[in-house]
CSV table of C-alpha atoms and ligand atoms in Angstrom, one decimal:
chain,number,residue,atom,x,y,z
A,1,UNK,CA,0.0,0.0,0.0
A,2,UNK,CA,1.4,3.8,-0.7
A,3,UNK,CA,2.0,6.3,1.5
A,4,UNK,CA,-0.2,8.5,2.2
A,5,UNK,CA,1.4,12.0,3.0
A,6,UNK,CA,-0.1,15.5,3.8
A,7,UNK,CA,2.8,18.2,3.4
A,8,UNK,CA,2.8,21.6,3.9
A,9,UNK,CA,5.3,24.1,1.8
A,10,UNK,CA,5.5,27.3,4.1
A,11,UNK,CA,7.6,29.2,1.5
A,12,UNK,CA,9.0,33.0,2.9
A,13,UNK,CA,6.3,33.1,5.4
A,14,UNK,CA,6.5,33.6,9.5
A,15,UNK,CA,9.3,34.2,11.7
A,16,UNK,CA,10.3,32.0,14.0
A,17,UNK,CA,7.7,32.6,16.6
A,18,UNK,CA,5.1,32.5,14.3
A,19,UNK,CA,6.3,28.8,12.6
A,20,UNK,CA,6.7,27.4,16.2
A,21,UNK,CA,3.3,28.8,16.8
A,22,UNK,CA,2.0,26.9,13.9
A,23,UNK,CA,3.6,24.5,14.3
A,24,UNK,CA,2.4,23.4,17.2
A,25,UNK,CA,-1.1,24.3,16.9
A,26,UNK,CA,-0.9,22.2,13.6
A,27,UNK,CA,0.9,19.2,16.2
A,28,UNK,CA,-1.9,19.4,19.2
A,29,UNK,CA,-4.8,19.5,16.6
A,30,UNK,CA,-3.8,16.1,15.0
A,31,UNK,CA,-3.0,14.6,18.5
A,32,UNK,CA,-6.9,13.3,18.6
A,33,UNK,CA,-6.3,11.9,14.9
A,34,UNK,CA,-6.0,8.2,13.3
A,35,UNK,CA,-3.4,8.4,11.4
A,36,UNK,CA,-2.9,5.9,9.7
A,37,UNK,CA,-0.2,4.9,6.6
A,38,UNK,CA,-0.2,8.5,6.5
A,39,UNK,CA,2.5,11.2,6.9
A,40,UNK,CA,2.4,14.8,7.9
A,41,UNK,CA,5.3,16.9,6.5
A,42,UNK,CA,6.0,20.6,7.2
A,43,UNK,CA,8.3,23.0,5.9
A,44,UNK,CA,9.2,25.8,7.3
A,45,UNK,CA,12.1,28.2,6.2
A,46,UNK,CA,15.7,27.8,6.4
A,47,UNK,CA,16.2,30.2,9.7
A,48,UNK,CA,13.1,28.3,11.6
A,49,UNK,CA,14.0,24.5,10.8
A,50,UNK,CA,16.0,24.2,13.7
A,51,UNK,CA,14.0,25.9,16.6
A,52,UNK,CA,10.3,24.4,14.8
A,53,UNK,CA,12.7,20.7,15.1
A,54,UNK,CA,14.0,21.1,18.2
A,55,UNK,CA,12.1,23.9,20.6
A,56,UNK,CA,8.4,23.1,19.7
A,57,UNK,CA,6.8,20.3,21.3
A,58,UNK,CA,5.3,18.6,18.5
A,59,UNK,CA,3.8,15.5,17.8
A,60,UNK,CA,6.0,12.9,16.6
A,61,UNK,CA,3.9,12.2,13.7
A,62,UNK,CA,4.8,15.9,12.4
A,63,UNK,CA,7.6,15.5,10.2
A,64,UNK,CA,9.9,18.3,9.1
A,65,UNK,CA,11.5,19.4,5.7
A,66,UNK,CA,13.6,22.2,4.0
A,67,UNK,CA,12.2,23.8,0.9
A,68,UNK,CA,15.4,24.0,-1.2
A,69,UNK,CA,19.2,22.5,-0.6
A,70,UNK,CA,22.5,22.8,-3.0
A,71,UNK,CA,23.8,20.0,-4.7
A,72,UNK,CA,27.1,20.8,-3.6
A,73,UNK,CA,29.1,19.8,-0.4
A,74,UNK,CA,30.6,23.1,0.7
A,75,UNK,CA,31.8,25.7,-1.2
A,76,UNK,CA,31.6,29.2,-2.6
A,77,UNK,CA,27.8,29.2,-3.1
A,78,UNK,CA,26.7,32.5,-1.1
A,79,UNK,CA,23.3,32.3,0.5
A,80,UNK,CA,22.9,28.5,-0.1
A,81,UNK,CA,22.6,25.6,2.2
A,82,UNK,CA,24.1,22.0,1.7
A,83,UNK,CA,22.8,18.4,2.4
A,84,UNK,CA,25.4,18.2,5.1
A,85,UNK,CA,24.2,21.3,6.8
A,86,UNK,CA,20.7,19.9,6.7
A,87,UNK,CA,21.6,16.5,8.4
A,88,UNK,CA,23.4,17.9,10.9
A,89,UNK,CA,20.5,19.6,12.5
A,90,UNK,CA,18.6,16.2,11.8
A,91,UNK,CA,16.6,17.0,8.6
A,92,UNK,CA,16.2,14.3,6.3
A,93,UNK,CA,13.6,15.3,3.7
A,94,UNK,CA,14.3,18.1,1.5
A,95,UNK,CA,11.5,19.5,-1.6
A,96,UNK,CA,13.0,19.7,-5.0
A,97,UNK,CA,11.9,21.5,-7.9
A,98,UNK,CA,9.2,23.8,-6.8
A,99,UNK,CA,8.3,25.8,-10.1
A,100,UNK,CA,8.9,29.0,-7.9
A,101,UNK,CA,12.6,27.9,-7.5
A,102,UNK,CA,12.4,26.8,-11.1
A,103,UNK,CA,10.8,30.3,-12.3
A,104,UNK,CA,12.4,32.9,-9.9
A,105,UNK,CA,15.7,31.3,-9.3
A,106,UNK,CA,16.3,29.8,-12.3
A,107,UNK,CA,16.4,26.0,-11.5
A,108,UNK,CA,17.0,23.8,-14.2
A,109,UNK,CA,16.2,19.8,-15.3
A,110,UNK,CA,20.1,20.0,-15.0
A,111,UNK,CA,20.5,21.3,-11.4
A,112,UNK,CA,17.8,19.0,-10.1
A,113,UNK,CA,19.6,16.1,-11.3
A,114,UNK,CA,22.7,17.2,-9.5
A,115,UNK,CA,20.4,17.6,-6.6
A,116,UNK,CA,18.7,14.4,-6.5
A,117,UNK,CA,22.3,12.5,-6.4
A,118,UNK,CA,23.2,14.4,-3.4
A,119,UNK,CA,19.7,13.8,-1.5
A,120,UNK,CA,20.5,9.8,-2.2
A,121,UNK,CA,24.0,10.2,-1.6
A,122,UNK,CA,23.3,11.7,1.8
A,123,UNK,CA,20.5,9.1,2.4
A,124,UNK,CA,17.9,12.1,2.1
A,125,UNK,CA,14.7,12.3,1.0
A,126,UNK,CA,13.3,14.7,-1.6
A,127,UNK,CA,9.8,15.8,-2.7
A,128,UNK,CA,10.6,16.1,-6.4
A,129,UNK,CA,8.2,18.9,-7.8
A,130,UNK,CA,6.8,19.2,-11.6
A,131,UNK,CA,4.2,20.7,-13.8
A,132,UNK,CA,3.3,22.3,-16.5
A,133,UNK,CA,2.7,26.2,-17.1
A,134,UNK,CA,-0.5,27.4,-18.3
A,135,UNK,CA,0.6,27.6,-22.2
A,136,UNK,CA,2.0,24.5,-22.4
A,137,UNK,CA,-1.5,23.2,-20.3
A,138,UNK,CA,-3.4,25.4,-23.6
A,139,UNK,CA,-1.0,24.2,-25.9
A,140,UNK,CA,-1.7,20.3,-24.7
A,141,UNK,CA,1.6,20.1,-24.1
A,142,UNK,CA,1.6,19.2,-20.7
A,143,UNK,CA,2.3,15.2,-20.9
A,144,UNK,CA,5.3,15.9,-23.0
A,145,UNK,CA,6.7,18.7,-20.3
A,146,UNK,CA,6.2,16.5,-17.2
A,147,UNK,CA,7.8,13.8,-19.0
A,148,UNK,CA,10.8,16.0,-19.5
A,149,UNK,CA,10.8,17.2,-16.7
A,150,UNK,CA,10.8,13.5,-14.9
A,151,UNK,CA,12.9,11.9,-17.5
A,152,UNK,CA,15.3,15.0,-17.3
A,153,UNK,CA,16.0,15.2,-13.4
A,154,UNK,CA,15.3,11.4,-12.2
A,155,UNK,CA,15.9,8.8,-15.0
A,156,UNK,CA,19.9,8.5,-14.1
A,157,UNK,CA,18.8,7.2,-11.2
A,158,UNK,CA,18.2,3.2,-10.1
A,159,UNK,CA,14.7,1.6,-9.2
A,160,UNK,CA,15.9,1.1,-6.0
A,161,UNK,CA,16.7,4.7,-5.4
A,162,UNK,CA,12.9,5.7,-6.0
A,163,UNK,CA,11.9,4.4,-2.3
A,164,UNK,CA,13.4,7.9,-1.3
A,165,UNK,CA,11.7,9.8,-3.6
A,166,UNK,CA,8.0,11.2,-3.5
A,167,UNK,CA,6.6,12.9,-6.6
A,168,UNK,CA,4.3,16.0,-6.5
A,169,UNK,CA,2.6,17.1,-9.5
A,170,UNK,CA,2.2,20.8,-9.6
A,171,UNK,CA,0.6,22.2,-12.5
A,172,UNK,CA,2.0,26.3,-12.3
A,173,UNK,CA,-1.0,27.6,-13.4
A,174,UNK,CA,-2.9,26.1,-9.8
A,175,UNK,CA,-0.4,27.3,-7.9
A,176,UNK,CA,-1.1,30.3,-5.5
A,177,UNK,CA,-4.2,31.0,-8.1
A,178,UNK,CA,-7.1,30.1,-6.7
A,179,UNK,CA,-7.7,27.6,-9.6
A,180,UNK,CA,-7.3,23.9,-8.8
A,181,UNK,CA,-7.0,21.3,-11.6
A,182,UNK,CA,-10.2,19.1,-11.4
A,183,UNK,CA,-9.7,16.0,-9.4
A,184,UNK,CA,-10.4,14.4,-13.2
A,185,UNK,CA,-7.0,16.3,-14.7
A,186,UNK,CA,-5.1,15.5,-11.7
A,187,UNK,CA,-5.8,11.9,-11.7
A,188,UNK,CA,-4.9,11.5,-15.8
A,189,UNK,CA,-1.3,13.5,-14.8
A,190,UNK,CA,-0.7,10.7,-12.1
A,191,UNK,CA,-1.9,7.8,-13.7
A,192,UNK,CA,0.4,8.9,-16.9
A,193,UNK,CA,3.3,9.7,-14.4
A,194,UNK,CA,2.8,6.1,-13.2
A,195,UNK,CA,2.7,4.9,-16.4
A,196,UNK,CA,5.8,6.8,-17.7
A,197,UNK,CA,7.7,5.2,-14.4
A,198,UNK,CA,6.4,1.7,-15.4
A,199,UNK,CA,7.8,1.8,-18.6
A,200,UNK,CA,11.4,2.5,-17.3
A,201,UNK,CA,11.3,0.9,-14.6
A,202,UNK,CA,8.6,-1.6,-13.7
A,203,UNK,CA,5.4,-1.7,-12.2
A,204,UNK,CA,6.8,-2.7,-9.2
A,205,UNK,CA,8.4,0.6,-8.8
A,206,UNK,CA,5.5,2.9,-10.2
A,207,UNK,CA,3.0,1.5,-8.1
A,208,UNK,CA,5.0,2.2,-5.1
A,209,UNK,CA,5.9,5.7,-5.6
A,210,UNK,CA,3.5,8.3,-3.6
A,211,UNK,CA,2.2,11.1,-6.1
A,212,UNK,CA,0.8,14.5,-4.7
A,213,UNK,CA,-0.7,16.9,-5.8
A,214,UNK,CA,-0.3,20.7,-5.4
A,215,UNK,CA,-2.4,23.5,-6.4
A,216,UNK,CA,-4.5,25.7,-4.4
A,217,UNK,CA,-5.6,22.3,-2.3
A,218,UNK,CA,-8.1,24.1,0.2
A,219,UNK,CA,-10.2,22.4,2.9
A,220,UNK,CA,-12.9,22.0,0.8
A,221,UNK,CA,-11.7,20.7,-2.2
A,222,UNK,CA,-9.0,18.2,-0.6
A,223,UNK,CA,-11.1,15.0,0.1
A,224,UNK,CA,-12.0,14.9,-3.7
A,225,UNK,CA,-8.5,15.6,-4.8
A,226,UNK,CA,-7.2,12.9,-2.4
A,227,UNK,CA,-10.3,10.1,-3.3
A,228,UNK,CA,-8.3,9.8,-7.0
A,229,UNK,CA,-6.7,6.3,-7.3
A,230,UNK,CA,-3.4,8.0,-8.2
A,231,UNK,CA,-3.2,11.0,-6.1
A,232,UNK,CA,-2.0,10.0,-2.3
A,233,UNK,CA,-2.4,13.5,-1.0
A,234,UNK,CA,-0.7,17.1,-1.7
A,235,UNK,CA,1.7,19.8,-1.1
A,236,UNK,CA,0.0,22.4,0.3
A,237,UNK,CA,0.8,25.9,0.2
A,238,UNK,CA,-1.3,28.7,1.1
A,239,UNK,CA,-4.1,27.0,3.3
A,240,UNK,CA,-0.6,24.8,5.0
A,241,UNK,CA,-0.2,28.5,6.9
A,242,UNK,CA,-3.8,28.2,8.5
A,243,UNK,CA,-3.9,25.3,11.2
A,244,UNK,CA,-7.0,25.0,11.1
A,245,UNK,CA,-7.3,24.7,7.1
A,246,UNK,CA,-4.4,22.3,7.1
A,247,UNK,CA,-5.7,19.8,9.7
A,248,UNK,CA,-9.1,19.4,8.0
A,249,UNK,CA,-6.8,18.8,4.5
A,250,UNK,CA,-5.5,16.1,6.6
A,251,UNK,CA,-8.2,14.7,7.3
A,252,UNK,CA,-9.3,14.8,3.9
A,253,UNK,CA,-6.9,11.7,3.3
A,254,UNK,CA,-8.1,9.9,6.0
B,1,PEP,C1,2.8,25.1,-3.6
B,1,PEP,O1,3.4,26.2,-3.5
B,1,PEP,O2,3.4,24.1,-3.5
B,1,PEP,C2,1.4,25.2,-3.6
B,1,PEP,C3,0.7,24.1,-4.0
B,1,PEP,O3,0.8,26.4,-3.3
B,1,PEP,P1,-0.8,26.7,-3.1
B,1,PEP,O4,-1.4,25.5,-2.4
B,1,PEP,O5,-0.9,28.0,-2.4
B,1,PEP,O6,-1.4,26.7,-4.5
Protein backbone atom coordinates (compact mmCIF):
# COMPACT_ATOMS: atom_id res chain seq x y z
CA UNK A 1 0.00 0.00 0.00
CA UNK A 2 1.41 3.76 -0.75
CA UNK A 3 2.02 6.33 1.54
CA UNK A 4 -0.17 8.52 2.23
CA UNK A 5 1.39 12.00 3.02
CA UNK A 6 -0.06 15.48 3.79
CA UNK A 7 2.81 18.21 3.43
CA UNK A 8 2.85 21.55 3.85
CA UNK A 9 5.31 24.07 1.82
CA UNK A 10 5.52 27.30 4.05
CA UNK A 11 7.59 29.19 1.50
CA UNK A 12 8.95 32.96 2.90
CA UNK A 13 6.33 33.12 5.41
CA UNK A 14 6.45 33.61 9.47
CA UNK A 15 9.34 34.22 11.66
CA UNK A 16 10.33 31.99 14.01
CA UNK A 17 7.73 32.59 16.59
CA UNK A 18 5.06 32.55 14.33
CA UNK A 19 6.30 28.76 12.63
CA UNK A 20 6.68 27.36 16.19
CA UNK A 21 3.29 28.78 16.83
CA UNK A 22 1.98 26.91 13.92
CA UNK A 23 3.59 24.46 14.25
CA UNK A 24 2.44 23.36 17.24
CA UNK A 25 -1.11 24.34 16.94
CA UNK A 26 -0.89 22.15 13.58
CA UNK A 27 0.91 19.25 16.21
CA UNK A 28 -1.92 19.44 19.16
CA UNK A 29 -4.81 19.52 16.61
CA UNK A 30 -3.76 16.08 15.04
CA UNK A 31 -3.05 14.64 18.47
CA UNK A 32 -6.90 13.34 18.64
CA UNK A 33 -6.35 11.89 14.90
CA UNK A 34 -5.99 8.21 13.29
CA UNK A 35 -3.45 8.40 11.38
CA UNK A 36 -2.93 5.94 9.65
CA UNK A 37 -0.21 4.89 6.60
CA UNK A 38 -0.20 8.46 6.49
CA UNK A 39 2.46 11.22 6.93
CA UNK A 40 2.37 14.83 7.91
CA UNK A 41 5.29 16.92 6.46
CA UNK A 42 5.95 20.62 7.24
CA UNK A 43 8.28 22.97 5.93
CA UNK A 44 9.21 25.84 7.29
CA UNK A 45 12.10 28.23 6.18
CA UNK A 46 15.72 27.76 6.40
CA UNK A 47 16.22 30.20 9.71
CA UNK A 48 13.08 28.33 11.56
CA UNK A 49 13.97 24.55 10.83
CA UNK A 50 16.01 24.25 13.65
CA UNK A 51 14.00 25.89 16.62
CA UNK A 52 10.32 24.40 14.83
CA UNK A 53 12.72 20.72 15.07
CA UNK A 54 13.99 21.13 18.16
CA UNK A 55 12.12 23.89 20.58
CA UNK A 56 8.45 23.05 19.70
CA UNK A 57 6.84 20.27 21.30
CA UNK A 58 5.33 18.56 18.49
CA UNK A 59 3.79 15.46 17.83
CA UNK A 60 6.02 12.87 16.65
CA UNK A 61 3.93 12.25 13.71
CA UNK A 62 4.81 15.90 12.41
CA UNK A 63 7.62 15.54 10.20
CA UNK A 64 9.89 18.28 9.10
CA UNK A 65 11.48 19.36 5.74
CA UNK A 66 13.62 22.22 4.01
CA UNK A 67 12.19 23.82 0.87
CA UNK A 68 15.38 24.02 -1.21
CA UNK A 69 19.23 22.50 -0.62
CA UNK A 70 22.51 22.83 -2.96
CA UNK A 71 23.82 19.98 -4.74
CA UNK A 72 27.09 20.78 -3.61
CA UNK A 73 29.10 19.84 -0.44
CA UNK A 74 30.61 23.14 0.72
CA UNK A 75 31.84 25.73 -1.16
CA UNK A 76 31.57 29.17 -2.57
CA UNK A 77 27.80 29.25 -3.15
CA UNK A 78 26.73 32.54 -1.10
CA UNK A 79 23.28 32.30 0.52
CA UNK A 80 22.91 28.50 -0.07
CA UNK A 81 22.61 25.60 2.18
CA UNK A 82 24.07 22.03 1.69
CA UNK A 83 22.78 18.37 2.40
CA UNK A 84 25.45 18.23 5.13
CA UNK A 85 24.20 21.29 6.83
CA UNK A 86 20.74 19.88 6.72
CA UNK A 87 21.60 16.53 8.37
CA UNK A 88 23.40 17.92 10.94
CA UNK A 89 20.48 19.58 12.47
CA UNK A 90 18.56 16.19 11.80
CA UNK A 91 16.63 16.99 8.63
CA UNK A 92 16.19 14.30 6.26
CA UNK A 93 13.57 15.34 3.70
CA UNK A 94 14.26 18.10 1.54
CA UNK A 95 11.52 19.45 -1.60
CA UNK A 96 12.98 19.73 -5.00
CA UNK A 97 11.93 21.47 -7.87
CA UNK A 98 9.24 23.76 -6.76
CA UNK A 99 8.26 25.77 -10.06
CA UNK A 100 8.90 29.01 -7.87
CA UNK A 101 12.60 27.94 -7.50
CA UNK A 102 12.41 26.82 -11.09
CA UNK A 103 10.76 30.34 -12.35
CA UNK A 104 12.36 32.91 -9.87
CA UNK A 105 15.71 31.27 -9.30
CA UNK A 106 16.32 29.84 -12.31
CA UNK A 107 16.43 26.04 -11.45
CA UNK A 108 16.96 23.78 -14.16
CA UNK A 109 16.19 19.75 -15.29
CA UNK A 110 20.06 20.02 -14.96
CA UNK A 111 20.53 21.30 -11.39
CA UNK A 112 17.82 19.02 -10.08
CA UNK A 113 19.58 16.08 -11.33
CA UNK A 114 22.75 17.15 -9.49
CA UNK A 115 20.44 17.59 -6.62
CA UNK A 116 18.66 14.35 -6.53
CA UNK A 117 22.29 12.48 -6.36
CA UNK A 118 23.22 14.44 -3.39
CA UNK A 119 19.71 13.83 -1.54
CA UNK A 120 20.54 9.75 -2.20
CA UNK A 121 23.99 10.24 -1.58
CA UNK A 122 23.32 11.70 1.80
CA UNK A 123 20.47 9.12 2.41
CA UNK A 124 17.94 12.10 2.13
CA UNK A 125 14.69 12.27 1.04
CA UNK A 126 13.34 14.67 -1.60
CA UNK A 127 9.83 15.79 -2.70
CA UNK A 128 10.58 16.14 -6.41
CA UNK A 129 8.21 18.86 -7.84
CA UNK A 130 6.76 19.20 -11.59
CA UNK A 131 4.22 20.67 -13.77
CA UNK A 132 3.27 22.34 -16.55
CA UNK A 133 2.73 26.18 -17.09
CA UNK A 134 -0.48 27.36 -18.27
CA UNK A 135 0.56 27.63 -22.20
CA UNK A 136 1.98 24.53 -22.35
CA UNK A 137 -1.54 23.18 -20.30
CA UNK A 138 -3.37 25.38 -23.55
CA UNK A 139 -1.01 24.16 -25.89
CA UNK A 140 -1.72 20.31 -24.66
CA UNK A 141 1.59 20.08 -24.06
CA UNK A 142 1.58 19.18 -20.74
CA UNK A 143 2.33 15.22 -20.89
CA UNK A 144 5.35 15.91 -22.99
CA UNK A 145 6.68 18.66 -20.29
CA UNK A 146 6.17 16.47 -17.24
CA UNK A 147 7.79 13.80 -19.02
CA UNK A 148 10.78 15.99 -19.52
CA UNK A 149 10.79 17.18 -16.68
CA UNK A 150 10.80 13.52 -14.88
CA UNK A 151 12.89 11.87 -17.47
CA UNK A 152 15.34 15.05 -17.31
CA UNK A 153 15.95 15.19 -13.38
CA UNK A 154 15.28 11.41 -12.20
CA UNK A 155 15.94 8.83 -14.99
CA UNK A 156 19.93 8.52 -14.13
CA UNK A 157 18.78 7.24 -11.23
CA UNK A 158 18.15 3.21 -10.13
CA UNK A 159 14.74 1.64 -9.19
CA UNK A 160 15.90 1.15 -6.01
CA UNK A 161 16.74 4.71 -5.39
CA UNK A 162 12.88 5.69 -5.96
CA UNK A 163 11.93 4.44 -2.27
CA UNK A 164 13.43 7.90 -1.29
CA UNK A 165 11.69 9.80 -3.61
CA UNK A 166 8.05 11.24 -3.45
CA UNK A 167 6.61 12.88 -6.56
CA UNK A 168 4.33 16.00 -6.51
CA UNK A 169 2.61 17.05 -9.54
CA UNK A 170 2.20 20.82 -9.56
CA UNK A 171 0.56 22.18 -12.49
CA UNK A 172 2.02 26.29 -12.27
CA UNK A 173 -0.99 27.58 -13.36
CA UNK A 174 -2.93 26.11 -9.84
CA UNK A 175 -0.40 27.29 -7.85
CA UNK A 176 -1.15 30.27 -5.48
CA UNK A 177 -4.19 30.98 -8.14
CA UNK A 178 -7.11 30.14 -6.72
CA UNK A 179 -7.72 27.61 -9.62
CA UNK A 180 -7.29 23.89 -8.81
CA UNK A 181 -7.02 21.32 -11.55
CA UNK A 182 -10.24 19.12 -11.44
CA UNK A 183 -9.74 15.96 -9.36
CA UNK A 184 -10.40 14.41 -13.24
CA UNK A 185 -6.95 16.34 -14.75
CA UNK A 186 -5.07 15.51 -11.71
CA UNK A 187 -5.83 11.95 -11.70
CA UNK A 188 -4.94 11.51 -15.75
CA UNK A 189 -1.27 13.50 -14.84
CA UNK A 190 -0.67 10.74 -12.10
CA UNK A 191 -1.87 7.81 -13.75
CA UNK A 192 0.40 8.85 -16.95
CA UNK A 193 3.33 9.68 -14.43
CA UNK A 194 2.84 6.08 -13.18
CA UNK A 195 2.71 4.86 -16.42
CA UNK A 196 5.83 6.78 -17.71
CA UNK A 197 7.67 5.20 -14.36
CA UNK A 198 6.44 1.69 -15.37
CA UNK A 199 7.79 1.76 -18.57
CA UNK A 200 11.38 2.55 -17.32
CA UNK A 201 11.34 0.94 -14.61
CA UNK A 202 8.63 -1.55 -13.73
CA UNK A 203 5.43 -1.73 -12.20
CA UNK A 204 6.78 -2.67 -9.18
CA UNK A 205 8.40 0.61 -8.79
CA UNK A 206 5.48 2.92 -10.20
CA UNK A 207 2.98 1.52 -8.15
CA UNK A 208 4.95 2.18 -5.06
CA UNK A 209 5.95 5.68 -5.63
CA UNK A 210 3.45 8.29 -3.56
CA UNK A 211 2.16 11.13 -6.06
CA UNK A 212 0.84 14.47 -4.74
CA UNK A 213 -0.70 16.87 -5.76
CA UNK A 214 -0.29 20.66 -5.36
CA UNK A 215 -2.40 23.51 -6.42
CA UNK A 216 -4.53 25.69 -4.36
CA UNK A 217 -5.62 22.28 -2.31
CA UNK A 218 -8.12 24.15 0.22
CA UNK A 219 -10.21 22.39 2.89
CA UNK A 220 -12.94 22.05 0.75
CA UNK A 221 -11.73 20.69 -2.23
CA UNK A 222 -9.00 18.18 -0.63
CA UNK A 223 -11.06 15.01 0.12
CA UNK A 224 -12.02 14.87 -3.73
CA UNK A 225 -8.52 15.57 -4.77
CA UNK A 226 -7.16 12.93 -2.43
CA UNK A 227 -10.27 10.07 -3.34
CA UNK A 228 -8.34 9.83 -7.04
CA UNK A 229 -6.69 6.28 -7.29
CA UNK A 230 -3.35 8.05 -8.23
CA UNK A 231 -3.22 11.04 -6.07
CA UNK A 232 -2.03 10.04 -2.30
CA UNK A 233 -2.44 13.46 -0.99
CA UNK A 234 -0.69 17.07 -1.73
CA UNK A 235 1.66 19.80 -1.08
CA UNK A 236 -0.02 22.36 0.26
CA UNK A 237 0.76 25.93 0.24
CA UNK A 238 -1.26 28.67 1.15
CA UNK A 239 -4.06 27.00 3.25
CA UNK A 240 -0.56 24.82 4.96
CA UNK A 241 -0.24 28.50 6.93
CA UNK A 242 -3.82 28.24 8.48
CA UNK A 243 -3.94 25.26 11.20
CA UNK A 244 -6.97 25.01 11.15
CA UNK A 245 -7.33 24.68 7.10
CA UNK A 246 -4.36 22.30 7.10
CA UNK A 247 -5.74 19.82 9.73
CA UNK A 248 -9.15 19.37 7.98
CA UNK A 249 -6.80 18.76 4.45
CA UNK A 250 -5.49 16.09 6.57
CA UNK A 251 -8.24 14.71 7.32
CA UNK A 252 -9.34 14.80 3.90
CA UNK A 253 -6.88 11.74 3.27
CA UNK A 254 -8.10 9.86 6.02
C1 LIG B 1 2.81 25.14 -3.56
O1 LIG B 1 3.40 26.19 -3.55
O2 LIG B 1 3.43 24.06 -3.54
C2 LIG B 1 1.36 25.17 -3.62
C3 LIG B 1 0.71 24.09 -3.96
O3 LIG B 1 0.76 26.38 -3.30
P1 LIG B 1 -0.82 26.67 -3.14
O4 LIG B 1 -1.40 25.52 -2.36
O5 LIG B 1 -0.89 27.97 -2.41
O6 LIG B 1 -1.37 26.74 -4.53
Amino acid sequence: MRTKIVAGNWKMNLDVRASQTLAQEISEKIEKLETPNTRIIIAPTFTNLYPVYHHTRLDNRVEIAAQNMHQAKSGAFTGEISAEMLQSIGIKTVILGHSERRQYFNETDTALAEKMLTVLNNNMEAIFCFGEVLEERKAEKHFEVVKGQLSNALFHLSANDFKSIILAYEPVWAIGTGETATPEQAQEIHAFVRKVLADKYGKVVADQVSILYGGSVKASNAKEIFSQPDVDGGLIGGAALIADDFVKIIEGIL
